[in-house]
Short mmCIF file of C-alpha atoms and ligand atoms in Angstrom, two decimals:
data_model
loop_
_atom_site.label_atom_id
_atom_site.label_comp_id
_atom_site.label_asym_id
_atom_site.label_seq_id
_atom_site.Cartn_x
_atom_site.Cartn_y
_atom_site.Cartn_z
CA MET B 1 0.70 1.56 -24.87
CA SER B 2 -0.32 -0.99 -22.27
CA GLU B 3 -3.46 -0.44 -20.32
CA ILE B 4 -2.65 -1.28 -16.72
CA ASN B 5 -5.75 -2.22 -14.78
CA ILE B 6 -4.75 -5.18 -12.58
CA ALA B 7 -3.53 -4.58 -9.06
CA VAL B 8 -1.94 -7.10 -6.70
CA VAL B 9 -2.41 -6.21 -3.02
CA PRO B 10 -0.31 -8.34 -0.68
CA VAL B 11 -1.93 -8.70 2.76
CA ALA B 12 -0.48 -12.01 3.96
CA GLY B 13 2.16 -10.78 6.47
CA MET B 14 1.86 -11.53 10.12
CA GLY B 15 2.05 -7.96 11.33
CA THR B 16 4.19 -8.90 14.29
CA ARG B 17 5.23 -5.38 14.96
CA LEU B 18 1.59 -4.50 15.75
CA LEU B 19 1.04 -7.29 18.30
CA PRO B 20 -1.12 -7.73 20.27
CA ALA B 21 -3.52 -5.75 17.99
CA THR B 22 -2.86 -8.17 15.14
CA LYS B 23 -3.02 -11.45 17.07
CA SER B 24 -6.29 -12.42 15.53
CA GLN B 25 -7.03 -9.68 13.01
CA PRO B 26 -5.08 -8.48 10.01
CA LYS B 27 -3.16 -5.20 10.30
CA GLU B 28 -4.68 -4.27 6.95
CA MET B 29 -8.09 -4.14 8.69
CA LEU B 30 -7.09 -1.83 11.47
CA PRO B 31 -9.11 1.38 11.33
CA VAL B 32 -7.56 4.65 10.36
CA GLY B 33 -10.22 7.20 11.12
CA ARG B 34 -13.47 5.71 9.86
CA LYS B 35 -12.17 2.96 7.49
CA PRO B 36 -9.86 0.03 7.59
CA VAL B 37 -6.46 0.58 5.92
CA VAL B 38 -7.10 -1.75 3.02
CA GLN B 39 -10.30 0.07 2.06
CA TYR B 40 -8.27 3.21 1.45
CA VAL B 41 -5.88 1.22 -0.66
CA VAL B 42 -8.69 -0.14 -2.86
CA GLU B 43 -10.39 3.28 -3.17
CA GLU B 44 -7.04 4.76 -4.34
CA LEU B 45 -6.75 2.04 -6.98
CA GLU B 46 -10.32 2.33 -8.18
CA ARG B 47 -9.84 6.07 -8.75
CA VAL B 48 -7.00 5.48 -11.10
CA GLY B 49 -8.86 2.92 -13.29
CA VAL B 50 -7.84 -0.44 -11.76
CA ASN B 51 -10.67 -2.88 -12.28
CA ARG B 52 -9.31 -6.18 -10.96
CA VAL B 53 -7.75 -6.60 -7.56
CA LEU B 54 -5.95 -9.71 -6.50
CA PHE B 55 -5.35 -9.94 -2.79
CA ILE B 56 -2.49 -12.16 -1.67
CA THR B 57 -3.95 -13.40 1.67
CA GLY B 58 -2.90 -15.85 4.35
CA GLN B 59 -4.21 -17.43 7.46
CA GLY B 60 -6.41 -15.24 9.60
CA LYS B 61 -7.16 -12.76 6.84
CA SER B 62 -10.71 -13.77 5.93
CA SER B 63 -12.17 -10.53 7.41
CA ILE B 64 -10.63 -8.77 4.35
CA GLU B 65 -12.75 -10.92 1.97
CA ASN B 66 -15.80 -10.29 4.15
CA HIS B 67 -15.17 -6.55 4.16
CA PHE B 68 -15.39 -6.22 0.32
CA ASP B 69 -18.33 -8.61 0.05
CA LEU B 70 -21.98 -7.72 -0.07
CA ASN B 71 -23.88 -8.18 3.23
CA PRO B 72 -27.59 -8.33 2.30
CA GLU B 73 -28.79 -8.74 5.90
CA LEU B 74 -26.96 -5.67 7.12
CA THR B 75 -28.13 -3.65 4.10
CA GLN B 76 -31.77 -4.72 4.57
CA SER B 77 -31.71 -3.97 8.25
CA LEU B 78 -30.32 -0.50 7.78
CA ARG B 79 -32.85 0.11 5.00
CA GLU B 80 -35.75 -1.00 7.19
CA ASP B 81 -34.56 1.28 9.91
CA GLY B 82 -34.36 4.22 7.49
CA LYS B 83 -30.64 4.65 8.13
CA GLU B 84 -29.78 6.02 4.72
CA GLU B 85 -26.62 7.83 5.95
CA LEU B 86 -25.07 4.55 7.23
CA LEU B 87 -26.19 2.74 4.06
CA SER B 88 -24.18 5.17 2.02
CA GLU B 89 -21.12 4.28 4.11
CA LEU B 90 -21.39 0.80 2.57
CA SER B 91 -21.53 2.01 -1.04
CA PHE B 92 -17.89 1.04 -1.58
CA VAL B 93 -18.86 -2.53 -1.86
CA ARG B 94 -20.72 -1.68 -5.09
CA ALA B 95 -17.64 -0.18 -6.80
CA PRO B 96 -17.23 -1.67 -10.24
CA LEU B 97 -14.20 -3.73 -9.16
CA GLN B 98 -13.72 -7.48 -9.32
CA TYR B 99 -11.94 -8.97 -6.31
CA PHE B 100 -9.83 -12.10 -6.43
CA TYR B 101 -8.05 -13.90 -3.58
CA THR B 102 -5.18 -16.36 -3.43
CA ARG B 103 -3.27 -17.57 -0.48
CA GLN B 104 0.42 -17.29 0.15
CA ARG B 105 0.74 -20.61 1.91
CA GLN B 106 4.18 -19.95 3.38
CA LEU B 107 5.26 -16.52 4.49
CA LEU B 108 8.49 -16.28 2.47
CA GLY B 109 8.41 -12.50 2.04
CA LEU B 110 6.96 -9.84 -0.15
CA GLY B 111 8.71 -11.05 -3.27
CA HIS B 112 7.29 -14.49 -2.74
CA ALA B 113 3.83 -12.97 -2.17
CA ILE B 114 4.07 -11.22 -5.62
CA LEU B 115 5.16 -14.57 -7.24
CA CYS B 116 1.80 -16.03 -6.01
CA ALA B 117 0.13 -13.66 -8.58
CA GLU B 118 1.94 -15.03 -11.61
CA ASP B 119 -0.90 -17.21 -13.05
CA PHE B 120 -3.46 -14.51 -12.48
CA VAL B 121 -1.39 -11.64 -13.95
CA GLY B 122 -0.06 -13.60 -16.98
CA THR B 123 1.82 -11.45 -19.49
CA LYS B 124 0.52 -8.00 -18.65
CA PRO B 125 2.10 -5.19 -16.63
CA PHE B 126 0.46 -4.73 -13.20
CA VAL B 127 0.35 -2.53 -10.12
CA VAL B 128 1.50 -3.65 -6.68
CA ALA B 129 0.02 -1.71 -3.74
CA LEU B 130 1.02 -2.84 -0.30
CA GLY B 131 -2.09 -3.39 1.77
CA ASP B 132 -0.68 -1.79 4.93
CA SER B 133 0.13 1.67 3.40
CA ILE B 134 -2.12 4.57 2.58
CA ILE B 135 -0.80 7.31 0.24
CA GLY B 136 -2.06 10.80 1.04
CA LEU B 137 -4.63 11.99 3.53
CA ASN B 138 -7.80 10.02 2.85
CA ALA B 139 -5.95 8.25 0.05
CA LYS B 140 -6.44 11.11 -2.42
CA SER B 141 -3.24 10.32 -4.32
CA ARG B 142 -3.02 9.67 -8.04
CA ILE B 143 0.52 8.44 -7.84
CA VAL B 144 -0.33 5.21 -9.62
CA ASP B 145 -1.59 7.16 -12.65
CA ARG B 146 1.77 8.95 -12.86
CA MET B 147 3.60 5.68 -12.46
CA THR B 148 1.68 3.92 -15.25
CA GLN B 149 2.33 6.94 -17.56
CA CYS B 150 6.00 6.65 -16.80
CA TYR B 151 5.94 2.92 -17.37
CA ASN B 152 4.46 3.39 -20.83
CA GLU B 153 6.47 6.53 -21.84
CA HIS B 154 9.81 4.94 -20.98
CA LYS B 155 8.96 1.38 -21.78
CA ALA B 156 10.15 0.60 -18.25
CA ASP B 157 10.57 -2.75 -16.58
CA ALA B 158 9.59 -1.37 -13.22
CA VAL B 159 8.44 1.87 -11.80
CA ILE B 160 8.69 2.55 -8.09
CA ALA B 161 7.05 5.28 -5.84
CA PHE B 162 9.62 7.07 -3.68
CA GLU B 163 9.10 9.34 -0.66
CA GLU B 164 11.66 11.83 0.57
CA VAL B 165 12.50 10.89 4.19
CA PRO B 166 14.78 12.69 6.71
CA LYS B 167 18.38 11.93 5.93
CA ASP B 168 19.01 10.41 9.36
CA GLU B 169 16.20 7.91 8.82
CA VAL B 170 17.44 6.36 5.57
CA PHE B 171 18.76 3.29 7.43
CA GLN B 172 15.16 2.11 7.88
CA TYR B 173 14.25 1.95 4.17
CA GLY B 174 15.09 0.74 0.70
CA ILE B 175 16.79 3.80 -0.80
CA ALA B 176 17.14 4.89 -4.48
CA ASP B 177 20.49 5.55 -6.15
CA PRO B 178 19.07 7.85 -8.85
CA LYS B 179 20.71 8.16 -12.20
CA THR B 180 18.76 11.39 -13.11
CA ASN B 181 17.09 14.21 -11.26
CA GLY B 182 13.46 15.32 -11.12
CA ASP B 183 10.06 14.02 -10.08
CA VAL B 184 10.41 11.17 -12.50
CA PHE B 185 13.90 9.77 -12.57
CA GLU B 186 15.83 6.80 -13.79
CA VAL B 187 17.17 4.46 -11.12
CA ASN B 188 20.75 3.19 -11.07
CA ASP B 189 20.34 0.88 -8.13
CA LEU B 190 18.43 0.22 -4.90
CA ILE B 191 20.19 0.03 -1.56
CA GLU B 192 18.44 -1.75 1.26
CA LYS B 193 18.75 0.08 4.60
CA PRO B 194 21.99 1.91 3.96
CA ALA B 195 24.07 3.54 6.72
CA VAL B 196 23.27 7.32 6.93
CA ASP B 197 26.73 8.18 5.52
CA ASP B 198 26.61 5.73 2.64
CA ALA B 199 23.06 6.51 1.41
CA PRO B 200 23.08 7.72 -2.23
CA SER B 201 19.87 9.76 -1.61
CA ASN B 202 17.00 10.20 0.84
CA LEU B 203 14.38 8.76 -1.52
CA ALA B 204 12.76 5.73 0.15
CA ILE B 205 10.65 3.06 -1.57
CA ALA B 206 7.08 3.85 -0.80
CA ALA B 207 4.66 0.90 -1.10
CA ARG B 208 3.52 1.32 -4.78
CA TYR B 209 5.09 -0.37 -7.81
CA VAL B 210 4.25 -0.89 -11.54
CA LEU B 211 5.94 -4.01 -12.72
CA SER B 212 6.37 -5.79 -16.04
CA PRO B 213 5.53 -9.55 -16.02
CA GLY B 214 9.35 -10.03 -16.33
CA ILE B 215 9.44 -9.62 -12.59
CA PHE B 216 8.22 -13.20 -12.14
CA GLU B 217 11.27 -14.73 -13.77
CA ALA B 218 13.53 -12.39 -11.72
CA LEU B 219 11.71 -13.38 -8.56
CA LYS B 220 12.23 -17.06 -9.30
CA GLU B 221 15.95 -16.42 -9.71
CA THR B 222 16.20 -14.35 -6.52
CA ALA B 223 17.66 -16.20 -3.53
CA PRO B 224 16.23 -15.54 -0.10
CA GLY B 225 17.83 -12.48 1.42
CA VAL B 226 17.25 -10.56 4.65
CA GLY B 227 15.19 -12.57 7.11
CA ASP B 228 15.39 -15.57 4.80
CA GLU B 229 12.60 -13.93 2.69
CA ILE B 230 12.45 -13.34 -1.04
CA GLN B 231 12.76 -9.63 -1.32
CA LEU B 232 10.99 -7.74 -4.08
CA THR B 233 13.81 -5.20 -4.02
CA ASP B 234 16.34 -7.91 -4.89
CA ALA B 235 14.31 -9.06 -7.84
CA ILE B 236 14.13 -5.48 -9.12
CA ARG B 237 17.92 -5.17 -8.71
CA LEU B 238 18.21 -8.33 -10.80
CA LEU B 239 16.14 -6.63 -13.57
CA LEU B 240 18.57 -3.70 -13.42
CA LYS B 241 21.59 -6.05 -13.51
CA ASN B 242 20.14 -7.70 -16.64
CA GLY B 243 19.91 -4.32 -18.40
CA GLY B 244 16.29 -3.50 -17.43
CA LYS B 245 15.06 0.03 -17.00
CA VAL B 246 13.77 1.06 -13.65
CA TYR B 247 12.22 4.45 -12.96
CA GLY B 248 11.20 6.28 -9.83
CA VAL B 249 8.26 8.66 -9.37
CA ARG B 250 8.34 10.98 -6.38
CA LEU B 251 5.34 11.40 -4.08
CA ASN B 252 4.39 15.08 -3.87
CA GLY B 253 3.79 17.16 -0.77
CA ASN B 254 0.15 15.97 -0.51
CA GLU B 255 1.03 12.33 -0.85
CA LYS B 256 2.53 11.42 2.47
CA ARG B 257 2.93 7.69 2.90
CA TYR B 258 1.05 6.38 6.03
CA ASP B 259 2.69 3.07 6.92
CA ILE B 260 0.44 1.03 9.18
CA GLY B 261 3.18 -1.38 10.00
CA ASN B 262 4.29 -0.09 13.43
CA PHE B 263 2.64 1.65 16.26
CA GLY B 264 4.42 4.95 15.89
CA SER B 265 3.29 5.65 12.34
CA TYR B 266 -0.12 3.98 12.95
CA PHE B 267 -0.91 6.35 15.83
CA GLN B 268 0.16 9.32 13.74
CA ALA B 269 -1.98 8.18 10.82
CA PHE B 270 -5.05 7.60 12.96
CA THR B 271 -4.66 11.03 14.59
CA GLU B 272 -4.25 12.86 11.28
CA PHE B 273 -7.23 11.16 9.69
CA ALA B 274 -9.38 11.61 12.76
CA LEU B 275 -8.47 15.31 12.86
CA ALA B 276 -9.49 15.62 9.17
CA ASP B 277 -12.89 14.05 9.94
CA GLU B 278 -15.62 16.57 8.95
CA LYS B 279 -17.85 15.69 11.85
CA PHE B 280 -15.53 14.76 14.73
CA GLY B 281 -12.27 16.42 13.71
CA PRO B 282 -12.87 19.94 15.28
CA GLU B 283 -14.06 18.41 18.52
CA LEU B 284 -11.01 16.10 18.65
CA LYS B 285 -8.67 19.04 17.91
CA ALA B 286 -10.12 20.92 20.85
CA TYR B 287 -9.79 17.96 23.06
CA LEU B 288 -6.17 17.27 22.13
CA LYS B 289 -5.36 20.92 22.83
CA THR B 290 -6.89 20.62 26.29
CA ILE B 291 -4.95 17.46 27.23
CA LEU B 292 -1.69 18.70 25.68
CA ASN B 293 -2.01 22.01 27.66
CA ALA B 294 -2.74 20.09 30.85
CA ASP B 295 0.32 17.86 30.27
CA HIS B 296 3.26 19.89 31.70
CA SER B 297 5.45 16.84 32.19
P1 UTP P 301 5.73 -6.13 5.97
O1 UTP P 301 7.08 -6.79 5.96
O2 UTP P 301 5.66 -4.75 6.52
O3 UTP P 301 4.66 -7.06 6.78
O4 UTP P 301 5.09 -6.27 4.56
P2 UTP P 301 4.77 -8.05 7.92
O5 UTP P 301 5.65 -9.22 7.54
O6 UTP P 301 3.36 -8.39 8.20
O7 UTP P 301 5.40 -7.20 9.07
P3 UTP P 301 5.99 -7.57 10.49
O8 UTP P 301 7.49 -7.36 10.34
O9 UTP P 301 5.61 -9.02 10.87
O10 UTP P 301 5.42 -6.57 11.46
C1 UTP P 301 4.44 -5.20 3.82
C2 UTP P 301 3.17 -5.79 3.14
O11 UTP P 301 3.46 -7.07 2.44
C3 UTP P 301 2.62 -8.10 2.97
C4 UTP P 301 2.15 -7.60 4.31
O12 UTP P 301 0.84 -8.19 4.57
C5 UTP P 301 2.08 -6.08 4.17
O13 UTP P 301 0.81 -5.63 3.66
N1 UTP P 301 3.45 -9.35 2.99
C6 UTP P 301 4.62 -9.38 3.66
C7 UTP P 301 2.96 -10.56 2.43
O14 UTP P 301 1.83 -10.46 1.81
N2 UTP P 301 3.62 -11.64 2.51
C8 UTP P 301 4.82 -11.72 3.13
O15 UTP P 301 5.46 -12.85 3.17
C9 UTP P 301 5.33 -10.51 3.72
#
């Protein structure tokens, strides 16, 4: 049984769908409630036993490194001013995790970003967690635990998290063609953005993967696809074609995927997290009710 404790977090993308917010700051650093997106991602990984995180970064992403680094001046100043409550907000930097960074020097897609992790990962299975997606309110999900169990139990080549989406939205996602039923299922194939009538299911790929190191060879053999980018989905399809075993694990009802990749879902995520805030949530709820009631347009 392989212990899976390395995670690769790709954060190199340009985030063009969130311009101008992302012109000079990474989308992965946008706040959702009190924390930047990528902090939730790392907290989720830490909770399931990951102890090494490799960020695939790019130009303009150095604030991510700074965020996870110690800041002795800030800490000292808060301590001198007796601001213990604020100091505790910074305790995440002391998590027993090691952070590593490498740059994707050309933005050739998610698959290419994962390939940048090859030397670091070596011959062990690893987790991939997209740096722009939070799973579950306040990232309380343990989906990666269930996925690593599935990986080990079935001696899989890849395990993918899937979320049920409304049938008429399947054309926006990578969709599973499941071979079996249930919360953990074997995957026949993956269909990128199918037409609504052609979709084999409404199970959409949801930002978390557990991959065998065999993915690196598959990625090297994968030709650029949509948008001239090397697609991770295409490399996983190649694993399937070569007789590999790919499994899916469904997100449960408390594990909604918050995709901070476009303004629609970013606004929804921010609102939900802010409403769940212990201190400011109730006040915000009352305020939203007032403005919604006043809006008769
Ligand atoms: P997206 O495709 O949603 O990110 O990738 P993007 O390219 O930044 O989006 P737009 O279309 O320009 O708005 C999902 C995750 O994969 C990373 C992104 O940073 C994001 O966290 N990614 C994507 C890379 O690291 N490298 C890439 O070449 C592409």
